[in-house]
GROMACS .gro file of C-alpha atoms in nm:
model
  151
    1MET     CA    1  16.230  11.472  -1.511
    2LYS     CA    2  16.461  11.768  -1.448
    3LEU     CA    3  16.387  12.114  -1.587
    4PRO     CA    4  16.686  12.350  -1.550
    5THR     CA    5  16.505  12.682  -1.615
    6VAL     CA    6  16.166  12.846  -1.582
    7ASP     CA    7  16.149  12.852  -1.963
    8ASP     CA    8  16.202  12.474  -1.962
    9THR     CA    9  15.913  12.446  -1.714
   10ARG     CA   10  15.688  12.648  -1.947
   11GLU     CA   11  15.795  12.433  -2.244
   12PHE     CA   12  15.719  12.117  -2.045
   13GLY     CA   13  15.371  12.257  -1.978
   14ARG     CA   14  15.324  12.335  -2.348
   15ARG     CA   15  15.414  11.975  -2.435
   16LEU     CA   16  15.196  11.839  -2.153
   17ALA     CA   17  14.901  12.023  -2.307
   18THR     CA   18  14.924  11.788  -2.607
   19ILE     CA   19  14.783  11.504  -2.393
   20LEU     CA   20  14.518  11.713  -2.216
   21HIS     CA   21  14.152  11.710  -2.317
   22PRO     CA   22  13.837  11.893  -2.211
   23GLY     CA   23  13.718  11.738  -1.887
   24ASP     CA   24  14.069  11.669  -1.753
   25LEU     CA   25  14.164  11.761  -1.398
   26VAL     CA   26  14.529  11.835  -1.320
   27LEU     CA   27  14.647  11.892  -0.962
   28LEU     CA   28  14.977  12.071  -0.907
   29THR     CA   29  15.175  12.020  -0.588
   30GLY     CA   30  15.501  12.169  -0.473
   31PRO     CA   31  15.641  12.438  -0.246
   32LEU     CA   32  15.605  12.811  -0.304
   33GLY     CA   33  15.823  12.916  -0.595
   34ALA     CA   34  15.848  12.566  -0.742
   35GLY     CA   35  15.714  12.676  -1.080
   36LYS     CA   36  15.347  12.578  -1.069
   37THR     CA   37  15.225  12.896  -1.235
   38ALA     CA   38  15.504  12.878  -1.496
   39LEU     CA   39  15.386  12.526  -1.577
   40VAL     CA   40  15.027  12.651  -1.616
   41GLN     CA   41  15.153  12.928  -1.846
   42GLY     CA   42  15.299  12.658  -2.068
   43ILE     CA   43  14.980  12.453  -2.056
   44GLY     CA   44  14.787  12.764  -2.153
   45ALA     CA   45  15.020  12.825  -2.448
   46GLY     CA   46  14.972  12.465  -2.560
   47LEU     CA   47  14.594  12.499  -2.532
   48GLU     CA   48  14.614  12.828  -2.725
   49VAL     CA   49  14.434  13.033  -2.460
   50THR     CA   50  14.416  13.408  -2.492
   51GLY     CA   51  14.554  13.660  -2.247
   52PRO     CA   52  14.824  13.632  -1.985
   53ILE     CA   53  14.821  13.361  -1.719
   54THR     CA   54  14.912  13.481  -1.372
   55SER     CA   55  14.874  13.325  -1.031
   56PRO     CA   56  14.508  13.323  -0.927
   57THR     CA   57  14.599  13.327  -0.556
   58PHE     CA   58  14.389  13.632  -0.474
   59VAL     CA   59  14.098  13.567  -0.711
   60ILE     CA   60  14.115  13.189  -0.650
   61ALA     CA   61  14.007  13.089  -1.003
   62ARG     CA   62  14.033  13.225  -1.356
   63VAL     CA   63  13.885  13.100  -1.681
   64HIS     CA   64  14.101  13.145  -1.991
   65ARG     CA   65  13.930  13.112  -2.328
   66GLY     CA   66  14.100  12.948  -2.623
   67ARG     CA   67  14.102  12.643  -2.850
   68THR     CA   68  14.047  12.444  -2.531
   69PRO     CA   69  13.940  12.658  -2.234
   70LEU     CA   70  14.156  12.647  -1.922
   71VAL     CA   71  14.025  12.687  -1.568
   72HIS     CA   72  14.320  12.780  -1.344
   73ALA     CA   73  14.250  12.770  -0.972
   74ASP     CA   74  14.466  12.817  -0.665
   75ALA     CA   75  14.348  12.658  -0.341
   76TYR     CA   76  14.642  12.791  -0.134
   77ARG     CA   77  14.438  13.045   0.063
   78LEU     CA   78  14.156  12.796   0.117
   79GLY     CA   79  14.374  12.584   0.346
   80ASP     CA   80  14.308  12.827   0.633
   81SER     CA   81  13.933  12.812   0.585
   82PRO     CA   82  13.723  12.625   0.843
   83ASP     CA   83  13.566  12.426   0.558
   84PRO     CA   84  13.790  12.445   0.248
   85ARG     CA   85  13.588  12.181   0.058
   86ALA     CA   86  13.275  12.396   0.091
   87GLU     CA   87  13.468  12.692  -0.050
   88ILE     CA   88  13.584  12.474  -0.341
   89ASP     CA   89  13.220  12.376  -0.399
   90ASP     CA   90  13.126  12.747  -0.397
   91LEU     CA   91  13.375  12.807  -0.681
   92ASP     CA   92  13.160  12.575  -0.895
   93LEU     CA   93  13.466  12.441  -1.077
   94ASP     CA   94  13.272  12.141  -1.195
   95ALA     CA   95  13.035  12.366  -1.393
   96SER     CA   96  13.292  12.404  -1.670
   97ALA     CA   97  13.482  12.081  -1.605
   98ASP     CA   98  13.343  11.898  -1.909
   99ASP     CA   99  13.434  12.178  -2.150
  100ALA     CA  100  13.773  12.283  -2.013
  101VAL     CA  101  14.099  12.156  -1.876
  102THR     CA  102  14.096  12.236  -1.504
  103VAL     CA  103  14.433  12.292  -1.335
  104VAL     CA  104  14.438  12.346  -0.958
  105GLU     CA  105  14.742  12.457  -0.763
  106TRP     CA  106  14.750  12.338  -0.399
  107GLY     CA  107  14.439  12.128  -0.462
  108VAL     CA  108  14.543  11.790  -0.319
  109GLY     CA  109  14.296  11.680  -0.055
  110LEU     CA  110  14.043  11.940  -0.172
  111VAL     CA  111  13.938  11.888  -0.534
  112GLU     CA  112  13.984  11.522  -0.619
  113GLN     CA  113  13.606  11.478  -0.599
  114LEU     CA  114  13.572  11.686  -0.917
  115ASN     CA  115  13.681  11.391  -1.129
  116ASP     CA  116  13.722  11.016  -1.073
  117GLU     CA  117  14.048  11.032  -1.267
  118TYR     CA  118  14.309  11.305  -1.261
  119LEU     CA  119  14.675  11.380  -1.313
  120GLN     CA  120  14.888  11.497  -1.024
  121VAL     CA  121  15.199  11.692  -1.118
  122ARG     CA  122  15.454  11.711  -0.838
  123ILE     CA  123  15.710  11.988  -0.878
  124ASP     CA  124  16.006  12.041  -0.651
  125ARG     CA  125  16.276  12.305  -0.677
  126LEU     CA  126  16.638  12.221  -0.601
  127ASP     CA  127  16.893  12.461  -0.454
  128ASP     CA  128  17.026  12.540  -0.804
  129ASP     CA  129  16.670  12.637  -0.919
  130THR     CA  130  16.633  12.319  -1.125
  131ARG     CA  131  16.279  12.189  -1.113
  132VAL     CA  132  16.211  11.818  -1.071
  133VAL     CA  133  15.874  11.711  -1.210
  134GLU     CA  134  15.691  11.386  -1.151
  135LEU     CA  135  15.365  11.291  -1.323
  136VAL     CA  136  15.141  11.073  -1.106
  137PRO     CA  137  14.834  10.915  -1.271
  138HIS     CA  138  14.514  10.863  -1.075
  139GLY     CA  139  14.268  10.636  -1.253
  140GLY     CA  140  14.143  10.613  -1.606
  141ALA     CA  141  14.384  10.618  -1.897
  142TRP     CA  142  14.634  10.855  -1.734
  143ALA     CA  143  14.909  10.594  -1.708
  144THR     CA  144  14.883  10.524  -2.083
  145ARG     CA  145  14.870  10.893  -2.170
  146ILE     CA  146  15.177  10.964  -1.956
  147ALA     CA  147  15.364  10.674  -2.114
  148GLN     CA  148  15.293  10.815  -2.460
  149PHE     CA  149  15.398  11.163  -2.345
  150THR     CA  150  15.733  11.047  -2.204
  151GLU     CA  151  15.831  10.827  -2.502
   0.00000   0.00000   0.00000
């Protein structure tokens, strides 16, 4: 799916939130500047969380309260750690996993153990700033949920 503007990316996130439930894990992949945080802003709007959503790069994880809570984490800086999985464990993301939607930027290879089933969202940015988004299901009912979302 192609998203021509950052606002389109946020709107896509808002619509994606309609298929998200407490306990879901969403992993975002893509290069710097691809629109991962903009997508999370849209998800947050769809989940009706309060307060602004900004990149958690320097705090690593933020919890946003709302109709459905959102845990927004960024594992980018953990890639340089000698044991990034231990640092993920220290964040205790699974403590709120059942009650919230957990979205992790740069989490592939680090956080999949938080849930047997998860959605990977691949975002790429073309030279004209268009974003290309691919939804990749991993286990459970994700394939069915994605099919309903894209109808």
